[in-house]
PDB file of C-alpha atoms in Angstrom:
ATOM      1  CA  MET A   1     252.924 129.638   6.774  1.00  0.00           C
ATOM      2  CA  LYS A   2     252.167 127.545   3.639  1.00  0.00           C
ATOM      3  CA  ALA A   3     252.801 124.386   5.496  1.00  0.00           C
ATOM      4  CA  ARG A   4     250.109 125.352   8.238  1.00  0.00           C
ATOM      5  CA  PHE A   5     247.722 125.907   5.528  1.00  0.00           C
ATOM      6  CA  ASP A   6     248.170 122.729   3.770  1.00  0.00           C
ATOM      7  CA  ARG A   7     247.792 120.923   7.029  1.00  0.00           C
ATOM      8  CA  SER A   8     244.477 122.323   7.710  1.00  0.00           C
ATOM      9  CA  VAL A   9     243.151 121.700   4.280  1.00  0.00           C
ATOM     10  CA  GLU A  10     243.176 118.091   5.605  1.00  0.00           C
ATOM     11  CA  ASN A  11     241.743 119.082   8.869  1.00  0.00           C
ATOM     12  CA  PRO A  12     239.395 122.046   9.074  1.00  0.00           C
ATOM     13  CA  GLY A  13     239.102 121.732  12.825  1.00  0.00           C
ATOM     14  CA  ASP A  14     242.968 122.159  13.220  1.00  0.00           C
ATOM     15  CA  GLN A  15     243.377 124.547  16.132  1.00  0.00           C
ATOM     16  CA  ALA A  16     246.810 125.443  15.015  1.00  0.00           C
ATOM     17  CA  ASP A  17     245.211 127.471  12.168  1.00  0.00           C
ATOM     18  CA  PRO A  18     244.246 130.738  13.190  1.00  0.00           C
ATOM     19  CA  LEU A  19     241.314 130.773  10.674  1.00  0.00           C
ATOM     20  CA  ALA A  20     240.021 127.610  12.047  1.00  0.00           C
ATOM     21  CA  ARG A  21     239.762 129.136  15.587  1.00  0.00           C
ATOM     22  CA  LEU A  22     238.161 132.300  14.217  1.00  0.00           C
ATOM     23  CA  PHE A  23     235.497 130.528  12.446  1.00  0.00           C
ATOM     24  CA  ALA A  24     234.771 128.073  15.272  1.00  0.00           C
ATOM     25  CA  ALA A  25     234.440 131.085  17.781  1.00  0.00           C
ATOM     26  CA  THR A  26     232.175 133.048  15.383  1.00  0.00           C
ATOM     27  CA  ARG A  27     230.031 130.144  14.101  1.00  0.00           C
ATOM     28  CA  PRO A  28     226.404 131.297  13.719  1.00  0.00           C
ATOM     29  CA  GLU A  29     224.319 129.640  16.405  1.00  0.00           C
ATOM     30  CA  PRO A  30     221.402 127.586  15.209  1.00  0.00           C
ATOM     31  CA  GLN A  31     218.685 129.576  16.889  1.00  0.00           C
ATOM     32  CA  ARG A  32     214.885 129.742  16.223  1.00  0.00           C
ATOM     33  CA  LEU A  33     215.118 126.798  13.903  1.00  0.00           C
ATOM     34  CA  HIS A  34     211.906 125.506  15.001  1.00  0.00           C
ATOM     35  CA  ALA A  35     210.173 128.800  13.925  1.00  0.00           C
ATOM     36  CA  LEU A  36     211.958 128.758  10.673  1.00  0.00           C
ATOM     37  CA  GLU A  37     211.085 125.055  10.141  1.00  0.00           C
ATOM     38  CA  ALA A  38     207.268 125.862  10.771  1.00  0.00           C
ATOM     39  CA  ARG A  39     207.587 128.951   8.450  1.00  0.00           C
ATOM     40  CA  ILE A  40     208.876 126.862   5.565  1.00  0.00           C
ATOM     41  CA  LEU A  41     206.288 124.038   6.155  1.00  0.00           C
ATOM     42  CA  ALA A  42     203.439 126.582   6.177  1.00  0.00           C
ATOM     43  CA  ALA A  43     204.855 128.139   2.925  1.00  0.00           C
ATOM     44  CA  LEU A  44     204.966 124.678   1.062  1.00  0.00           C
ATOM     45  CA  PRO A  45     202.562 124.898  -2.066  1.00  0.00           C
ATOM     46  CA  ARG A  46     199.508 122.503  -1.706  1.00  0.00           C
ATOM     47  CA  PRO A  47     197.196 121.307  -4.270  1.00  0.00           C
ATOM     48  CA  GLU A  48     194.577 123.777  -4.950  1.00  0.00           C
ATOM     49  CA  GLU A  49     191.685 123.394  -2.804  1.00  0.00           C
ATOM     50  CA  ARG A  50     188.234 124.121  -3.756  1.00  0.00           C
ATOM     51  CA  PRO A  51     186.305 126.187  -1.215  1.00  0.00           C
ATOM     52  CA  PHE A  52     183.151 124.646   0.262  1.00  0.00           C
ATOM     53  CA  PHE A  53     180.671 127.301   1.254  1.00  0.00           C
ATOM     54  CA  GLY A  54     178.435 124.974   3.357  1.00  0.00           C
ATOM     55  CA  TRP A  55     174.900 123.559   2.874  1.00  0.00           C
ATOM     56  CA  ALA A  56     173.247 126.579   3.073  1.00  0.00           C
ATOM     57  CA  PRO A  57     173.666 127.713  -0.613  1.00  0.00           C
ATOM     58  CA  LEU A  58     172.717 124.050  -1.840  1.00  0.00           C
ATOM     59  CA  GLY A  59     169.384 124.241   0.343  1.00  0.00           C
ATOM     60  CA  LEU A  60     168.507 127.677  -1.017  1.00  0.00           C
ATOM     61  CA  ALA A  61     168.934 126.550  -4.713  1.00  0.00           C
ATOM     62  CA  PHE A  62     166.756 123.629  -3.769  1.00  0.00           C
ATOM     63  CA  ALA A  63     164.114 125.628  -2.235  1.00  0.00           C
ATOM     64  CA  PHE A  64     164.084 127.966  -5.062  1.00  0.00           C
ATOM     65  CA  SER A  65     163.657 125.262  -7.614  1.00  0.00           C
ATOM     66  CA  LEU A  66     161.017 123.741  -5.703  1.00  0.00           C
ATOM     67  CA  ILE A  67     158.863 126.892  -5.357  1.00  0.00           C
ATOM     68  CA  LEU A  68     159.594 127.701  -9.142  1.00  0.00           C
ATOM     69  CA  GLY A  69     158.432 124.019  -9.982  1.00  0.00           C
ATOM     70  CA  ILE A  70     155.382 124.310  -7.937  1.00  0.00           C
ATOM     71  CA  GLY A  71     154.340 127.911  -9.299  1.00  0.00           C
ATOM     72  CA  LEU A  72     154.922 126.619 -12.960  1.00  0.00           C
ATOM     73  CA  GLY A  73     152.779 123.634 -12.221  1.00  0.00           C
ATOM     74  CA  PHE A  74     150.001 125.935 -11.309  1.00  0.00           C
ATOM     75  CA  LEU A  75     150.208 128.121 -14.046  1.00  0.00           C
ATOM     76  CA  MET A  76     151.054 126.104 -17.257  1.00  0.00           C
ATOM     77  CA  PRO A  77     147.616 124.284 -17.254  1.00  0.00           C
ATOM     78  CA  THR A  78     145.805 127.604 -17.642  1.00  0.00           C
ATOM     79  CA  VAL A  79     148.200 128.717 -20.531  1.00  0.00           C
ATOM     80  CA  GLY A  80     146.278 128.258 -23.983  1.00  0.00           C
ATOM     81  CA  THR A  81     142.849 127.582 -22.410  1.00  0.00           C
ATOM     82  CA  PRO A  82     140.210 129.914 -23.965  1.00  0.00           C
ATOM     83  CA  ASP A  83     138.497 132.632 -21.739  1.00  0.00           C
ATOM     84  CA  PRO A  84     134.567 131.377 -21.504  1.00  0.00           C
ATOM     85  CA  VAL A  85     133.563 135.164 -21.783  1.00  0.00           C
ATOM     86  CA  GLU A  86     135.782 135.422 -25.003  1.00  0.00           C
ATOM     87  CA  LEU A  87     134.451 132.222 -26.202  1.00  0.00           C
ATOM     88  CA  ALA A  88     130.856 133.440 -25.749  1.00  0.00           C
ATOM     89  CA  LEU A  89     131.508 136.802 -27.538  1.00  0.00           C
ATOM     90  CA  ARG A  90     133.147 135.088 -30.233  1.00  0.00           C
ATOM     91  CA  GLY A  91     130.154 132.676 -30.811  1.00  0.00           C
ATOM     92  CA  ALA A  92     127.659 135.598 -30.718  1.00  0.00           C
ATOM     93  CA  ILE A  93     129.998 137.638 -33.291  1.00  0.00           C
ATOM     94  CA  ALA A  94     130.254 134.458 -35.579  1.00  0.00           C
ATOM     95  CA  ALA A  95     126.440 133.908 -35.388  1.00  0.00           C
ATOM     96  CA  GLU A  96     125.744 137.633 -36.116  1.00  0.00           C
ATOM     97  CA  PHE A  97     127.827 137.762 -39.125  1.00  0.00           C
ATOM     98  CA  GLU A  98     127.287 134.110 -40.190  1.00  0.00           C
ATOM     99  CA  LEU A  99     130.953 133.174 -39.885  1.00  0.00           C
ATOM    100  CA  PRO A 100     132.185 129.592 -38.777  1.00  0.00           C
ATOM    101  CA  GLN A 101     131.734 129.137 -35.045  1.00  0.00           C
ATOM    102  CA  PRO A 102     135.124 129.033 -33.218  1.00  0.00           C
TER     103      PRO A 102
ATOM    104  CA  MET B   1     204.252 107.256  18.161  1.00  0.00           C
ATOM    105  CA  ALA B   2     207.653 106.230  19.544  1.00  0.00           C
ATOM    106  CA  ALA B   3     207.784 103.454  16.956  1.00  0.00           C
ATOM    107  CA  GLU B   4     206.979 105.874  14.350  1.00  0.00           C
ATOM    108  CA  GLU B   5     209.738 108.140  15.594  1.00  0.00           C
ATOM    109  CA  ARG B   6     212.103 105.081  15.360  1.00  0.00           C
ATOM    110  CA  ARG B   7     210.991 104.264  11.986  1.00  0.00           C
ATOM    111  CA  ASP B   8     211.482 108.051  10.820  1.00  0.00           C
ATOM    112  CA  ALA B   9     214.847 108.251  12.348  1.00  0.00           C
ATOM    113  CA  SER B  10     216.601 105.987   9.916  1.00  0.00           C
ATOM    114  CA  PRO B  11     215.315 106.758   6.280  1.00  0.00           C
ATOM    115  CA  ASP B  12     218.095 107.943   3.964  1.00  0.00           C
ATOM    116  CA  ASP B  13     217.537 111.240   2.064  1.00  0.00           C
ATOM    117  CA  GLU B  14     216.347 109.393  -1.162  1.00  0.00           C
ATOM    118  CA  GLN B  15     213.694 107.612   0.790  1.00  0.00           C
ATOM    119  CA  LEU B  16     212.523 110.754   2.551  1.00  0.00           C
ATOM    120  CA  LEU B  17     212.562 112.746  -0.993  1.00  0.00           C
ATOM    121  CA  ARG B  18     210.437 109.822  -2.551  1.00  0.00           C
ATOM    122  CA  ARG B  19     207.917 110.143   0.477  1.00  0.00           C
ATOM    123  CA  ALA B  20     207.964 113.990   0.105  1.00  0.00           C
ATOM    124  CA  ALA B  21     207.182 113.583  -3.630  1.00  0.00           C
ATOM    125  CA  ALA B  22     204.029 111.533  -2.683  1.00  0.00           C
ATOM    126  CA  GLY B  23     202.970 114.727  -0.773  1.00  0.00           C
ATOM    127  CA  GLU B  24     204.150 113.309   2.627  1.00  0.00           C
ATOM    128  CA  GLU B  25     204.867 116.471   4.798  1.00  0.00           C
ATOM    129  CA  ARG B  26     206.119 114.666   7.660  1.00  0.00           C
ATOM    130  CA  ALA B  27     209.059 113.266   5.442  1.00  0.00           C
ATOM    131  CA  PHE B  28     209.948 116.627   4.136  1.00  0.00           C
ATOM    132  CA  ALA B  29     209.849 117.870   7.850  1.00  0.00           C
ATOM    133  CA  LEU B  30     212.505 115.302   8.646  1.00  0.00           C
ATOM    134  CA  LEU B  31     214.642 116.494   5.727  1.00  0.00           C
ATOM    135  CA  LEU B  32     214.322 120.053   6.891  1.00  0.00           C
ATOM    136  CA  ARG B  33     215.384 119.072  10.452  1.00  0.00           C
ATOM    137  CA  ARG B  34     218.375 117.166   9.077  1.00  0.00           C
ATOM    138  CA  HIS B  35     219.625 119.850   6.444  1.00  0.00           C
ATOM    139  CA  LEU B  36     218.348 123.270   7.628  1.00  0.00           C
ATOM    140  CA  PRO B  37     221.139 123.951  10.051  1.00  0.00           C
ATOM    141  CA  ALA B  38     223.837 123.752   7.556  1.00  0.00           C
ATOM    142  CA  VAL B  39     221.882 125.587   4.787  1.00  0.00           C
ATOM    143  CA  LEU B  40     221.122 128.320   7.177  1.00  0.00           C
ATOM    144  CA  ALA B  41     224.525 128.569   8.675  1.00  0.00           C
ATOM    145  CA  LEU B  42     226.099 128.764   5.188  1.00  0.00           C
ATOM    146  CA  ALA B  43     223.652 131.532   4.085  1.00  0.00           C
ATOM    147  CA  GLU B  44     224.371 133.481   7.187  1.00  0.00           C
ATOM    148  CA  ARG B  45     227.909 133.193   6.852  1.00  0.00           C
ATOM    149  CA  LEU B  46     227.703 134.258   3.061  1.00  0.00           C
ATOM    150  CA  LEU B  47     225.441 137.187   3.744  1.00  0.00           C
ATOM    151  CA  GLY B  48     226.306 138.229   7.070  1.00  0.00           C
ATOM    152  CA  SER B  49     222.529 138.709   7.946  1.00  0.00           C
ATOM    153  CA  ARG B  50     220.159 136.212   9.766  1.00  0.00           C
ATOM    154  CA  ALA B  51     217.024 137.680   8.103  1.00  0.00           C
ATOM    155  CA  GLU B  52     218.492 137.375   4.496  1.00  0.00           C
ATOM    156  CA  ALA B  53     219.851 133.888   5.461  1.00  0.00           C
ATOM    157  CA  GLU B  54     216.368 132.849   6.663  1.00  0.00           C
ATOM    158  CA  ASP B  55     214.695 133.959   3.225  1.00  0.00           C
ATOM    159  CA  VAL B  56     217.429 132.108   1.349  1.00  0.00           C
ATOM    160  CA  ALA B  57     216.995 128.824   3.340  1.00  0.00           C
ATOM    161  CA  GLN B  58     213.275 129.152   2.925  1.00  0.00           C
ATOM    162  CA  GLU B  59     213.499 129.479  -0.998  1.00  0.00           C
ATOM    163  CA  THR B  60     216.145 126.761  -1.081  1.00  0.00           C
ATOM    164  CA  PHE B  61     213.670 124.336   0.452  1.00  0.00           C
ATOM    165  CA  LEU B  62     210.904 125.447  -1.477  1.00  0.00           C
ATOM    166  CA  ARG B  63     212.609 124.447  -4.481  1.00  0.00           C
ATOM    167  CA  LEU B  64     213.529 121.206  -3.036  1.00  0.00           C
ATOM    168  CA  TRP B  65     209.783 120.509  -2.533  1.00  0.00           C
ATOM    169  CA  ARG B  66     208.910 121.268  -6.128  1.00  0.00           C
ATOM    170  CA  LYS B  67     212.054 119.372  -7.151  1.00  0.00           C
ATOM    171  CA  ALA B  68     211.235 116.161  -5.183  1.00  0.00           C
ATOM    172  CA  PRO B  69     208.836 114.505  -7.788  1.00  0.00           C
ATOM    173  CA  SER B  70     211.698 114.541 -10.377  1.00  0.00           C
ATOM    174  CA  TRP B  71     214.703 114.010  -8.027  1.00  0.00           C
ATOM    175  CA  ARG B  72     217.209 111.883  -9.826  1.00  0.00           C
ATOM    176  CA  ALA B  73     219.221 109.397  -7.508  1.00  0.00           C
ATOM    177  CA  ASP B  74     222.380 109.548  -9.822  1.00  0.00           C
ATOM    178  CA  GLY B  75     222.770 113.352  -9.369  1.00  0.00           C
ATOM    179  CA  PRO B  76     224.691 115.083  -6.772  1.00  0.00           C
ATOM    180  CA  PRO B  77     224.092 114.265  -3.117  1.00  0.00           C
ATOM    181  CA  LEU B  78     221.192 116.225  -1.368  1.00  0.00           C
ATOM    182  CA  ALA B  79     223.485 118.305   0.744  1.00  0.00           C
ATOM    183  CA  ALA B  80     225.446 119.372  -2.155  1.00  0.00           C
ATOM    184  CA  TRP B  81     222.359 120.228  -4.196  1.00  0.00           C
ATOM    185  CA  LEU B  82     221.033 122.254  -1.348  1.00  0.00           C
ATOM    186  CA  HIS B  83     224.335 124.033  -1.121  1.00  0.00           C
ATOM    187  CA  ARG B  84     224.390 124.778  -4.658  1.00  0.00           C
ATOM    188  CA  VAL B  85     220.759 126.067  -4.691  1.00  0.00           C
ATOM    189  CA  ALA B  86     221.478 128.205  -1.365  1.00  0.00           C
ATOM    190  CA  LEU B  87     224.632 129.520  -3.088  1.00  0.00           C
ATOM    191  CA  SER B  88     222.690 130.572  -6.206  1.00  0.00           C
ATOM    192  CA  GLN B  89     220.150 132.305  -4.078  1.00  0.00           C
ATOM    193  CA  CYS B  90     222.867 134.012  -2.064  1.00  0.00           C
ATOM    194  CA  HIS B  91     224.311 135.364  -5.249  1.00  0.00           C
ATOM    195  CA  ARG B  92     220.920 136.933  -5.963  1.00  0.00           C
ATOM    196  CA  ALA B  93     220.558 138.211  -2.621  1.00  0.00           C
ATOM    197  CA  TRP B  94     224.033 139.720  -2.800  1.00  0.00           C
ATOM    198  CA  ARG B  95     223.223 141.357  -6.003  1.00  0.00           C
ATOM    199  CA  ARG B  96     220.094 142.754  -4.688  1.00  0.00           C
ATOM    200  CA  LEU B  97     221.755 144.128  -1.564  1.00  0.00           C
ATOM    201  CA  GLY B  98     224.064 145.929  -4.097  1.00  0.00           C
ATOM    202  CA  ARG B  99     227.450 144.104  -2.726  1.00  0.00           C
ATOM    203  CA  GLN B 100     227.961 146.369  -0.005  1.00  0.00           C
ATOM    204  CA  THR B 101     231.189 146.021   1.661  1.00  0.00           C
ATOM    205  CA  GLU B 102     229.710 145.184   4.780  1.00  0.00           C
ATOM    206  CA  ALA B 103     226.496 143.367   5.030  1.00  0.00           C
ATOM    207  CA  PRO B 104     223.852 145.981   5.384  1.00  0.00           C
ATOM    208  CA  THR B 105     221.446 144.094   7.465  1.00  0.00           C
ATOM    209  CA  ALA B 106     224.004 142.836   9.834  1.00  0.00           C
ATOM    210  CA  GLU B 107     222.495 142.903  13.410  1.00  0.00           C
ATOM    211  CA  PRO B 108     223.192 146.485  14.847  1.00  0.00           C
ATOM    212  CA  PRO B 109     225.567 146.391  17.937  1.00  0.00           C
ATOM    213  CA  ASP B 110     223.789 146.120  21.347  1.00  0.00           C
ATOM    214  CA  PRO B 111     223.949 149.578  23.010  1.00  0.00           C
ATOM    215  CA  ALA B 112     224.455 147.684  26.457  1.00  0.00           C
ATOM    216  CA  PRO B 113     227.844 146.897  27.430  1.00  0.00           C
ATOM    217  CA  LEU B 114     228.671 143.216  26.891  1.00  0.00           C
ATOM    218  CA  PRO B 115     230.669 140.978  29.184  1.00  0.00           C
ATOM    219  CA  PRO B 116     234.464 141.045  28.125  1.00  0.00           C
ATOM    220  CA  GLU B 117     234.086 137.497  26.581  1.00  0.00           C
ATOM    221  CA  GLN B 118     230.996 138.421  24.548  1.00  0.00           C
ATOM    222  CA  ALA B 119     232.281 141.560  23.438  1.00  0.00           C
ATOM    223  CA  GLN B 120     235.613 139.947  22.055  1.00  0.00           C
ATOM    224  CA  ARG B 121     233.654 137.396  20.333  1.00  0.00           C
ATOM    225  CA  ALA B 122     231.222 140.046  18.694  1.00  0.00           C
ATOM    226  CA  GLU B 123     234.329 142.011  17.675  1.00  0.00           C
ATOM    227  CA  GLU B 124     235.933 138.805  16.049  1.00  0.00           C
ATOM    228  CA  ALA B 125     232.613 138.103  14.411  1.00  0.00           C
ATOM    229  CA  ARG B 126     232.554 141.648  12.896  1.00  0.00           C
ATOM    230  CA  ARG B 127     236.184 141.639  11.788  1.00  0.00           C
ATOM    231  CA  LEU B 128     235.645 138.255  10.103  1.00  0.00           C
ATOM    232  CA  ARG B 129     232.219 139.415   8.475  1.00  0.00           C
ATOM    233  CA  ALA B 130     233.830 142.594   7.286  1.00  0.00           C
ATOM    234  CA  ALA B 131     236.993 140.519   5.891  1.00  0.00           C
ATOM    235  CA  LEU B 132     234.593 137.989   4.369  1.00  0.00           C
ATOM    236  CA  ALA B 133     232.728 140.647   2.579  1.00  0.00           C
ATOM    237  CA  GLU B 134     235.654 141.667   0.572  1.00  0.00           C
ATOM    238  CA  LEU B 135     236.115 138.032  -0.951  1.00  0.00           C
ATOM    239  CA  PRO B 136     234.072 136.758  -3.811  1.00  0.00           C
ATOM    240  CA  LEU B 137     231.221 134.730  -2.968  1.00  0.00           C
ATOM    241  CA  ARG B 138     232.579 131.441  -4.127  1.00  0.00           C
ATOM    242  CA  GLN B 139     235.719 131.895  -2.009  1.00  0.00           C
ATOM    243  CA  ARG B 140     233.444 132.870   0.928  1.00  0.00           C
ATOM    244  CA  ALA B 141     231.572 129.545   0.231  1.00  0.00           C
ATOM    245  CA  ALA B 142     234.500 127.436   0.196  1.00  0.00           C
ATOM    246  CA  LEU B 143     235.517 128.840   3.441  1.00  0.00           C
ATOM    247  CA  ALA B 144     232.178 128.398   5.061  1.00  0.00           C
ATOM    248  CA  LEU B 145     231.840 124.773   3.793  1.00  0.00           C
ATOM    249  CA  PHE B 146     235.459 124.037   4.948  1.00  0.00           C
ATOM    250  CA  TYR B 147     235.453 125.597   8.426  1.00  0.00           C
ATOM    251  CA  ASP B 148     231.996 125.832   9.469  1.00  0.00           C
ATOM    252  CA  GLN B 149     230.750 122.672   8.062  1.00  0.00           C
ATOM    253  CA  GLN B 150     233.804 120.611   8.248  1.00  0.00           C
ATOM    254  CA  LEU B 151     233.651 119.306   4.764  1.00  0.00           C
ATOM    255  CA  GLY B 152     236.550 117.705   2.796  1.00  0.00           C
ATOM    256  CA  VAL B 153     237.743 119.111  -0.647  1.00  0.00           C
ATOM    257  CA  ARG B 154     235.858 116.450  -2.599  1.00  0.00           C
ATOM    258  CA  GLU B 155     232.497 117.516  -0.859  1.00  0.00           C
ATOM    259  CA  ILE B 156     233.260 121.325  -1.353  1.00  0.00           C
ATOM    260  CA  ALA B 157     234.010 120.673  -4.898  1.00  0.00           C
ATOM    261  CA  GLU B 158     230.482 118.622  -5.106  1.00  0.00           C
ATOM    262  CA  SER B 159     228.792 121.553  -3.383  1.00  0.00           C
ATOM    263  CA  LEU B 160     230.368 124.260  -5.776  1.00  0.00           C
ATOM    264  CA  GLY B 161     229.772 122.190  -8.780  1.00  0.00           C
ATOM    265  CA  ILE B 162     233.462 122.295  -9.872  1.00  0.00           C
ATOM    266  CA  GLY B 163     236.408 119.630 -10.156  1.00  0.00           C
ATOM    267  CA  VAL B 164     238.454 118.700  -6.853  1.00  0.00           C
ATOM    268  CA  HIS B 165     241.477 120.672  -8.052  1.00  0.00           C
ATOM    269  CA  ALA B 166     239.676 123.593  -8.845  1.00  0.00           C
ATOM    270  CA  ALA B 167     238.116 123.458  -5.141  1.00  0.00           C
ATOM    271  CA  GLU B 168     241.572 122.795  -3.627  1.00  0.00           C
ATOM    272  CA  SER B 169     242.873 125.893  -5.375  1.00  0.00           C
ATOM    273  CA  LEU B 170     239.884 128.163  -4.946  1.00  0.00           C
ATOM    274  CA  LEU B 171     240.151 127.280  -1.037  1.00  0.00           C
ATOM    275  CA  ALA B 172     243.716 128.154  -0.811  1.00  0.00           C
ATOM    276  CA  ARG B 173     243.384 131.387  -2.486  1.00  0.00           C
ATOM    277  CA  ALA B 174     240.418 132.182  -0.313  1.00  0.00           C
ATOM    278  CA  ARG B 175     242.292 131.314   2.857  1.00  0.00           C
ATOM    279  CA  ARG B 176     245.459 133.372   1.669  1.00  0.00           C
ATOM    280  CA  ARG B 177     243.242 136.367   0.967  1.00  0.00           C
ATOM    281  CA  LEU B 178     241.342 136.138   4.213  1.00  0.00           C
ATOM    282  CA  ALA B 179     244.317 136.030   6.174  1.00  0.00           C
ATOM    283  CA  ARG B 180     245.738 138.831   4.478  1.00  0.00           C
ATOM    284  CA  ARG B 181     242.739 140.920   4.876  1.00  0.00           C
ATOM    285  CA  LEU B 182     242.499 140.148   8.537  1.00  0.00           C
ATOM    286  CA  SER B 183     245.989 140.901   9.260  1.00  0.00           C
ATOM    287  CA  GLU B 184     245.709 144.336   7.209  1.00  0.00           C
ATOM    288  CA  GLU B 185     242.779 145.187   9.653  1.00  0.00           C
ATOM    289  CA  GLU B 186     244.728 144.225  12.491  1.00  0.00           C
ATOM    290  CA  ARG B 187     247.519 146.793  11.646  1.00  0.00           C
TER     291      ARG B 187
END
């Protein structure tokens, strides 16, 4: 028995070895390898990708800033400009009480 | 396309690993095609379950993908490295499965009657699976590498990360023990 084992250590395919025959008869068959290959390739970690949400958010942001800019452009020149009615009132009050004219 | 196939048919593992390390998925796919059948067969023989073996094979190759950029050409050959990683994954799976005598997820027997040849083959596979399950995982690995993958003792030693004499002794012990288990079952 030992001699047979020793011989098949040199040759794993020795058909005189009952274990070699048994392993050969029950060898797992390579089925569905393509599916497994695809599964492994799909699971490979890839460099982190930044999501691109498209041009719509960029367009909206541009439009919003344009409207804001135009609105501020209209409003800003009036800030700090004295109201003519208020100015006339102040002038009248100053004349009445002999205060320096505004 | 045909020229590309021819160019891809020849590169050795080292070249393919370098290309894979640069992120070339096609090179990695060629490595998969070359080594997946052996890794899967080893894991299936060790665990007795196709589903568990597929998980082990997947984890083994994901590790290879991560390892590719730091691969050292002076280390063990790729096939041996893959066997070592697969074996360690099988150890983990085996612990997780609770070291059942018979692999728990082995395919259930088909209720339909099989033709005599297939029935005999299925019975032999069951006997072998049950007998292998009694052996320590390293002995099972030595037997699978020897009989299924037809590796020599030196290659088995590389795959298990042990010396040649240790591999010879491990293989001899495994064969004696398996032969004894099988003959006990026959009685």
